[in-house]
Short mmCIF file of C-alpha atoms in Angstrom, two decimals:
data_model
loop_
_atom_site.label_atom_id
_atom_site.label_comp_id
_atom_site.label_asym_id
_atom_site.label_seq_id
_atom_site.Cartn_x
_atom_site.Cartn_y
_atom_site.Cartn_z
CA MET A 1 22.16 61.61 106.45
CA SER A 2 23.43 64.84 104.90
CA LEU A 3 22.05 66.51 101.71
CA ASP A 4 24.77 65.44 99.62
CA ASP A 5 24.25 61.76 100.95
CA ARG A 6 20.73 61.85 100.17
CA GLU A 7 21.41 63.29 96.61
CA PHE A 8 24.22 60.63 95.94
CA ARG A 9 21.70 57.81 96.99
CA ARG A 10 18.89 59.46 94.82
CA ARG A 11 21.10 59.53 91.78
CA GLN A 12 22.37 56.04 92.38
CA ARG A 13 18.55 54.79 92.80
CA THR A 14 17.70 56.67 89.60
CA LYS A 15 20.78 55.19 87.73
CA ASN A 16 19.90 51.48 88.89
CA LEU A 17 16.09 51.96 87.76
CA LEU A 18 17.01 53.18 84.43
CA LEU A 19 19.66 50.40 83.99
CA GLY A 20 16.98 47.99 84.92
CA GLY A 21 14.28 49.61 82.55
CA LEU A 22 16.76 49.38 79.81
CA LEU A 23 17.41 45.75 80.37
CA VAL A 24 13.93 44.89 80.32
CA ALA A 25 13.39 46.94 77.30
CA LEU A 26 16.21 44.88 75.61
CA ALA A 27 14.62 41.54 76.65
CA VAL A 28 11.30 42.63 75.17
CA LEU A 29 13.06 43.62 72.09
CA PHE A 30 14.86 40.18 71.90
CA TYR A 31 11.34 38.59 72.33
CA LEU A 32 9.75 40.65 69.60
CA VAL A 33 12.35 40.25 67.12
CA THR A 34 12.10 36.20 67.80
CA LEU A 35 8.39 36.60 67.01
CA VAL A 36 8.99 38.29 63.80
CA ARG A 37 11.89 35.94 62.80
CA LEU A 38 9.82 32.88 63.54
CA GLY A 39 6.93 34.39 61.82
CA GLY A 40 8.74 34.00 58.46
CA ASN A 41 9.13 37.67 57.93
CA MET B 1 32.06 67.40 97.99
CA ALA B 2 35.91 67.21 97.38
CA ALA B 3 37.71 69.04 94.59
CA GLY B 4 37.71 67.41 90.90
CA GLY B 5 34.28 66.03 91.55
CA VAL B 6 35.35 63.18 93.74
CA ARG B 7 32.82 62.53 96.29
CA THR B 8 33.83 61.93 99.92
CA VAL B 9 31.19 60.22 102.01
CA PRO B 10 31.10 59.17 105.80
CA ARG B 11 30.32 55.46 106.15
CA SER B 12 27.06 54.76 107.44
CA ALA B 13 25.64 53.91 110.75
CA GLY B 14 27.09 50.92 112.60
CA MET B 15 30.38 51.35 111.12
CA ILE B 16 33.31 53.27 112.33
CA ALA B 17 32.77 56.71 111.11
CA THR B 18 35.47 57.20 108.65
CA GLU B 19 36.06 59.02 105.07
CA VAL B 20 36.19 57.08 101.93
CA ALA B 21 36.61 58.49 98.68
CA ALA B 22 33.56 57.54 96.38
CA GLU B 23 32.99 57.72 92.62
CA PRO B 24 30.75 60.59 91.79
CA VAL B 25 27.51 59.35 90.48
CA ALA B 26 26.74 60.88 87.17
CA THR B 27 23.28 61.83 85.92
CA PRO B 28 21.40 60.22 83.38
CA LEU B 29 22.02 63.27 81.04
CA ASP B 30 25.97 62.36 81.47
CA TYR B 31 25.48 59.02 80.31
CA TRP B 32 23.69 60.49 77.05
CA ARG B 33 26.45 62.94 76.58
CA LEU B 34 29.09 60.18 76.91
CA LEU B 35 27.45 58.46 73.81
CA LYS B 36 28.13 62.01 71.73
CA PRO B 37 24.56 62.22 70.52
CA ASN B 38 25.58 64.90 67.97
CA VAL B 39 27.88 62.37 66.06
CA MET B 40 25.23 59.52 66.57
CA GLN B 41 22.48 61.45 64.90
CA LEU B 42 24.83 61.71 61.48
CA VAL B 43 25.72 58.02 61.89
CA VAL B 44 22.12 56.99 62.35
CA PHE B 45 21.04 59.26 59.47
CA THR B 46 23.47 57.86 56.95
CA GLY B 47 22.88 54.15 58.28
CA ALA B 48 19.11 54.64 57.93
CA VAL B 49 19.27 55.96 54.36
CA GLY B 50 21.59 53.06 53.46
CA LEU B 51 18.78 50.83 54.61
CA TYR B 52 16.06 52.84 53.10
CA LEU B 53 17.62 52.69 49.61
CA ALA B 54 18.42 49.00 49.64
CA PRO B 55 16.35 46.99 47.30
CA GLY B 56 14.00 44.41 49.22
CA THR B 57 11.90 44.90 52.13
CA ILE B 58 12.10 44.03 55.84
CA HIS B 59 9.67 43.98 58.67
CA PRO B 60 9.38 47.53 60.05
CA LEU B 61 10.67 46.16 63.81
CA LEU B 62 13.70 44.50 62.01
CA GLY B 63 14.26 48.03 60.32
CA PHE B 64 13.98 49.73 63.50
CA VAL B 65 16.40 47.10 65.23
CA ALA B 66 18.93 47.82 62.53
CA VAL B 67 18.92 51.55 63.01
CA LEU B 68 19.00 50.97 66.86
CA ALA B 69 22.03 48.73 66.43
CA ILE B 70 23.84 51.28 64.22
CA ALA B 71 23.07 53.83 66.86
CA LEU B 72 24.28 51.62 69.74
CA GLY B 73 27.38 50.82 67.73
CA ALA B 74 28.05 54.85 67.51
CA GLY B 75 27.43 55.21 71.09
CA ALA B 76 29.81 52.39 71.98
CA CYS B 77 32.56 54.03 70.03
CA ALA B 78 31.82 57.43 71.50
CA ALA B 79 32.00 55.85 75.11
CA ILE B 80 35.15 54.13 74.63
CA ASN B 81 36.73 56.96 72.64
CA ASN B 82 35.75 59.33 75.50
CA ALA B 83 37.27 56.78 78.10
CA TYR B 84 40.74 56.90 76.04
CA ASP B 85 40.91 60.33 75.14
CA ALA B 86 39.89 61.94 78.48
CA ASP B 87 43.30 63.30 79.09
CA ILE B 88 43.36 65.27 76.04
CA ASP B 89 39.58 66.12 76.14
CA ARG B 90 40.59 67.89 79.38
CA GLN B 91 42.78 70.30 77.59
CA MET B 92 40.42 71.37 74.71
CA ARG B 93 37.73 73.80 75.20
CA ARG B 94 35.31 71.96 72.88
CA THR B 95 35.71 68.72 74.79
CA ARG B 96 36.58 69.75 78.41
CA GLY B 97 32.77 69.52 79.34
CA ARG B 98 32.64 65.86 78.41
CA PRO B 99 31.48 63.58 81.34
CA THR B 100 34.90 61.79 81.13
CA ALA B 101 36.77 64.98 81.04
CA THR B 102 35.29 66.52 83.86
CA GLY B 103 35.34 63.10 86.11
CA ARG B 104 31.78 62.66 86.40
CA ILE B 105 32.13 59.36 84.86
CA ALA B 106 35.16 57.27 85.38
CA PRO B 107 37.19 56.31 82.40
CA ALA B 108 36.87 52.32 83.54
CA GLU B 109 33.08 52.84 83.51
CA ALA B 110 32.99 54.64 79.92
CA LEU B 111 35.08 51.69 78.99
CA GLY B 112 32.67 49.06 80.47
CA THR B 113 29.58 51.22 79.05
CA GLY B 114 31.04 51.14 75.67
CA ILE B 115 31.93 47.42 75.45
CA ALA B 116 28.39 46.32 76.58
CA LEU B 117 27.02 48.60 74.03
CA ALA B 118 29.26 47.16 71.26
CA LEU B 119 28.36 43.53 72.39
CA ILE B 120 24.58 44.46 72.33
CA ALA B 121 24.68 46.28 69.00
CA VAL B 122 26.56 43.49 67.21
CA MET B 123 24.57 40.78 68.55
CA LEU B 124 21.14 42.47 67.95
CA MET B 125 22.25 43.23 64.13
CA GLY B 126 23.36 39.58 63.87
CA LEU B 127 20.31 37.91 65.59
CA ALA B 128 17.72 40.35 64.09
CA LEU B 129 18.85 41.08 60.81
CA ASN B 130 21.98 39.09 59.24
CA TRP B 131 25.56 38.34 60.14
CA LEU B 132 27.26 40.12 57.16
CA ALA B 133 25.60 43.37 58.60
CA ALA B 134 26.70 42.41 61.94
CA GLY B 135 30.20 41.83 60.81
CA LEU B 136 30.40 44.97 59.17
CA LEU B 137 29.03 46.80 62.30
CA ALA B 138 31.70 44.99 64.18
CA PHE B 139 34.33 46.13 61.88
CA THR B 140 33.42 49.86 62.14
CA ILE B 141 33.44 49.80 65.79
CA LEU B 142 36.89 48.14 65.86
CA PHE B 143 38.28 50.21 63.18
CA TYR B 144 37.36 53.25 64.73
CA LEU B 145 38.57 52.15 68.24
CA VAL B 146 41.69 50.40 67.27
CA VAL B 147 43.08 51.95 63.97
CA TYR B 148 41.53 55.63 64.35
CA THR B 149 41.63 56.28 68.23
CA LEU B 150 44.52 54.03 69.29
CA PHE B 151 46.76 54.32 66.40
CA LEU B 152 46.16 57.38 64.39
CA LYS B 153 44.74 60.15 66.39
CA ARG B 154 47.68 61.02 68.34
CA ARG B 155 50.17 59.94 65.62
CA THR B 156 49.63 61.43 62.13
CA PRO B 157 47.75 64.39 60.42
CA GLN B 158 46.06 61.53 58.23
CA ASN B 159 44.13 60.54 61.20
CA ILE B 160 40.67 61.78 60.17
CA VAL B 161 41.49 60.64 56.37
CA ILE B 162 42.15 56.98 57.27
CA GLY B 163 39.75 56.99 60.37
CA GLY B 164 36.85 58.39 57.82
CA VAL B 165 36.47 54.70 56.75
CA ALA B 166 34.52 53.99 60.03
CA GLY B 167 32.25 57.05 59.58
CA ALA B 168 31.72 56.26 56.04
CA LEU B 169 30.52 52.57 56.79
CA PRO B 170 27.06 52.96 58.27
CA PRO B 171 25.23 53.42 55.09
CA VAL B 172 26.92 50.10 53.83
CA VAL B 173 25.87 48.49 57.06
CA GLY B 174 22.25 49.69 56.61
CA TRP B 175 22.25 48.36 53.04
CA ALA B 176 23.62 45.00 54.04
CA ALA B 177 20.99 44.62 56.95
CA VAL B 178 18.35 44.57 54.12
CA THR B 179 20.08 42.73 51.42
CA GLY B 180 22.68 40.45 53.03
CA ASP B 181 25.33 41.80 50.50
CA VAL B 182 27.14 44.88 49.59
CA GLY B 183 26.54 46.47 46.08
CA LEU B 184 27.50 49.28 44.24
CA PRO B 185 25.18 52.11 45.43
CA PRO B 186 26.11 51.62 49.10
CA LEU B 187 29.92 51.68 48.12
CA LEU B 188 29.30 55.18 46.37
CA LEU B 189 27.72 56.36 49.56
CA PHE B 190 30.73 55.16 51.25
CA LEU B 191 32.85 57.15 48.88
CA ILE B 192 30.98 60.16 49.37
CA VAL B 193 31.20 60.06 53.18
CA PHE B 194 34.75 59.26 53.27
CA LEU B 195 35.79 62.13 50.98
CA TRP B 196 33.47 64.33 52.98
CA THR B 197 35.07 63.61 56.35
CA PRO B 198 38.54 65.65 55.82
CA PRO B 199 37.31 68.82 54.74
CA HIS B 200 34.51 68.78 57.40
CA PHE B 201 37.07 68.18 60.40
CA TRP B 202 40.02 69.99 58.98
CA SER B 203 37.36 73.11 58.81
CA LEU B 204 37.00 72.53 62.56
CA ALA B 205 40.48 72.04 63.22
CA LEU B 206 41.33 75.28 61.40
CA TYR B 207 39.03 77.59 63.87
CA ARG B 208 39.91 75.25 66.68
CA ASN B 209 43.71 75.00 66.07
CA GLU B 210 44.66 76.32 69.54
CA ASP B 211 42.81 73.61 71.17
CA TYR B 212 44.46 70.79 69.12
CA ARG B 213 48.05 72.27 69.42
CA ARG B 214 47.56 72.49 73.11
CA ALA B 215 46.26 68.98 73.61
CA GLY B 216 49.11 67.74 71.18
CA VAL B 217 46.91 66.22 68.62
CA PRO B 218 48.55 66.25 65.21
CA MET B 219 45.35 67.64 63.25
CA LEU B 220 46.54 69.02 59.58
CA PRO B 221 46.58 72.91 60.48
CA VAL B 222 48.95 72.20 63.45
CA VAL B 223 51.19 69.94 61.61
CA ALA B 224 51.18 71.43 57.94
CA GLY B 225 50.00 74.79 58.58
CA ARG B 226 47.14 76.93 57.56
CA ARG B 227 47.99 77.33 53.96
CA ARG B 228 48.23 73.86 53.08
CA THR B 229 45.25 72.79 54.93
CA LEU B 230 43.18 75.36 53.07
CA ARG B 231 44.26 73.85 49.72
CA TYR B 232 43.42 70.28 51.06
CA ILE B 233 40.06 71.39 51.98
CA PHE B 234 39.32 72.84 48.63
CA ALA B 235 40.74 69.84 46.84
CA TYR B 236 38.76 67.27 48.97
CA ALA B 237 35.43 69.73 48.87
CA LEU B 238 35.81 69.36 44.96
CA ALA B 239 36.29 65.80 44.96
CA VAL B 240 33.32 64.88 47.13
CA SER B 241 31.08 67.27 45.15
CA LEU B 242 32.22 65.47 41.95
CA ALA B 243 31.64 61.99 43.70
CA GLY B 244 28.22 63.16 44.91
CA LEU B 245 27.28 63.03 41.13
CA LEU B 246 28.32 59.56 40.77
CA PRO B 247 25.22 57.89 41.81
CA VAL B 248 23.48 59.42 38.87
CA ALA B 249 26.26 58.62 36.42
CA VAL B 250 25.95 54.95 37.20
CA GLY B 251 22.14 55.27 37.30
CA ALA B 252 21.72 54.56 41.02
CA ALA B 253 19.68 57.85 41.41
CA GLY B 254 17.65 60.07 39.07
CA ALA B 255 17.88 63.56 37.87
CA LEU B 256 16.06 64.89 40.97
CA TYR B 257 18.90 63.71 43.23
CA GLY B 258 21.47 64.97 40.55
CA LEU B 259 20.02 68.53 40.74
CA VAL B 260 20.36 68.46 44.60
CA ALA B 261 23.88 66.89 44.31
CA LEU B 262 24.78 69.71 41.84
CA VAL B 263 23.31 72.57 44.06
CA ALA B 264 24.94 71.23 47.34
CA GLY B 265 28.00 70.30 45.67
CA ALA B 266 28.32 74.10 44.12
CA MET B 267 27.51 75.03 47.82
CA PHE B 268 30.25 73.33 49.45
CA THR B 269 32.94 74.15 46.82
CA GLY B 270 32.09 77.66 46.88
CA VAL B 271 32.63 77.97 50.60
CA ALA B 272 35.99 75.86 50.35
CA TRP B 273 36.93 78.47 47.65
CA ARG B 274 36.11 81.25 49.61
CA LEU B 275 37.95 79.95 52.75
CA LEU B 276 41.03 79.15 50.31
CA ARG B 277 40.88 82.93 49.38
CA THR B 278 40.27 84.32 52.72
CA GLY B 279 41.48 81.88 55.26
CA ARG B 280 39.46 83.60 57.77
CA ASP B 281 38.10 81.69 61.00
CA GLU B 282 34.72 82.58 60.47
CA VAL B 283 34.56 81.48 56.82
CA ALA B 284 36.29 78.09 58.61
CA ARG B 285 33.09 77.90 60.74
CA ARG B 286 30.79 78.43 57.90
CA GLY B 287 32.57 75.72 56.03
CA PHE B 288 32.00 73.33 58.96
CA ARG B 289 28.31 74.13 59.04
CA VAL B 290 27.91 73.84 55.17
CA SER B 291 29.83 70.56 55.31
CA VAL B 292 26.94 69.23 57.48
CA LEU B 293 24.40 70.66 55.35
CA TYR B 294 25.78 69.25 52.32
CA LEU B 295 25.97 65.61 53.80
CA PHE B 296 22.39 66.14 54.92
CA LEU B 297 21.00 67.50 51.57
CA ILE B 298 22.97 64.57 49.60
CA PHE B 299 21.43 61.79 51.76
CA LEU B 300 17.96 63.48 51.97
CA GLY B 301 18.14 64.15 48.13
CA LEU B 302 18.77 60.21 47.74
CA VAL B 303 15.84 59.43 49.74
CA VAL B 304 13.48 61.96 48.18
CA ASP B 305 14.61 60.67 44.59
CA HIS B 306 14.00 57.13 45.74
CA ALA B 307 10.47 57.75 47.03
CA VAL B 308 9.43 59.67 43.82
CA PHE B 309 10.70 56.91 41.65
CA ASP B 310 8.80 54.58 43.85
CA ALA B 311 5.76 56.44 43.58
CA PHE B 312 5.76 57.46 40.00
CA GLY B 313 8.18 55.05 38.33
CA SER B 314 10.85 56.08 35.75
#
């Protein structure tokens, strides 16, 4: 595997992890919003 | 690495070694730049001020979500605009470093990112706050993309005048997020940002005239010439400075804000007058910076005035 290839895969992995993190954060946010809305605030 | 940022990678072990073209993988910073963070800052700021000034209270988390939705909406507009305008961005010095112009992010990927962000923004606003705010946010996004980007930008020097509607709506969205309706004060904020937009962008277009001419974007200095643009900039600067006083006139803001609006308006009109007299590029640059400062001072003035009123009463 060339250096270019390793860099390519590293960036792809970083992108995937970031995207996964953002989706989890969004799910948590929706959950918290639901709690607040159901709490009557 | 092949020219133009398109990467050529050999297929991995177990496959016939052959060369296939692959998309370049952008860094997280490229995706951040795709969302035009500088523009987003201004949109978030005006939207947050609209939210703060609105009567009534909301849970801090919902306030945060409203501002986040406005930010995501602005990011969506930027991403889709980048996807559509990659061809002209490549021809302009100011924009040729954008990730879609350099090819680090493919236009289709920028478009997908933008659509996803727009859907998330509108859904978040609707579910967490109310559907009037969500509808206004959706209208803002669609207006920016369909009316401004698709129809006006490449066709008429009125592009940023009419397109300014989209940039002026965030304070109304912020207000509606809290109250569930639209009153006079957010409409005054809309008017201020709407009138502020042309002199802001025409100042930029004056000293980036060659960029716009090369890209074929019919900004006012390209189409109508420098002299006429200078007159329009002055007229709009004067108009927005007067409109900046309206919140005091209708009782939506107090004397402290009035003082700020007077000083900021004098500053903006003053630089526009100097630009009209000299027509020099460095004055246009200064005019651009002063326009940003003007809007910042006006909105900050409203916040401080409101906070002082809240703390000490009338």
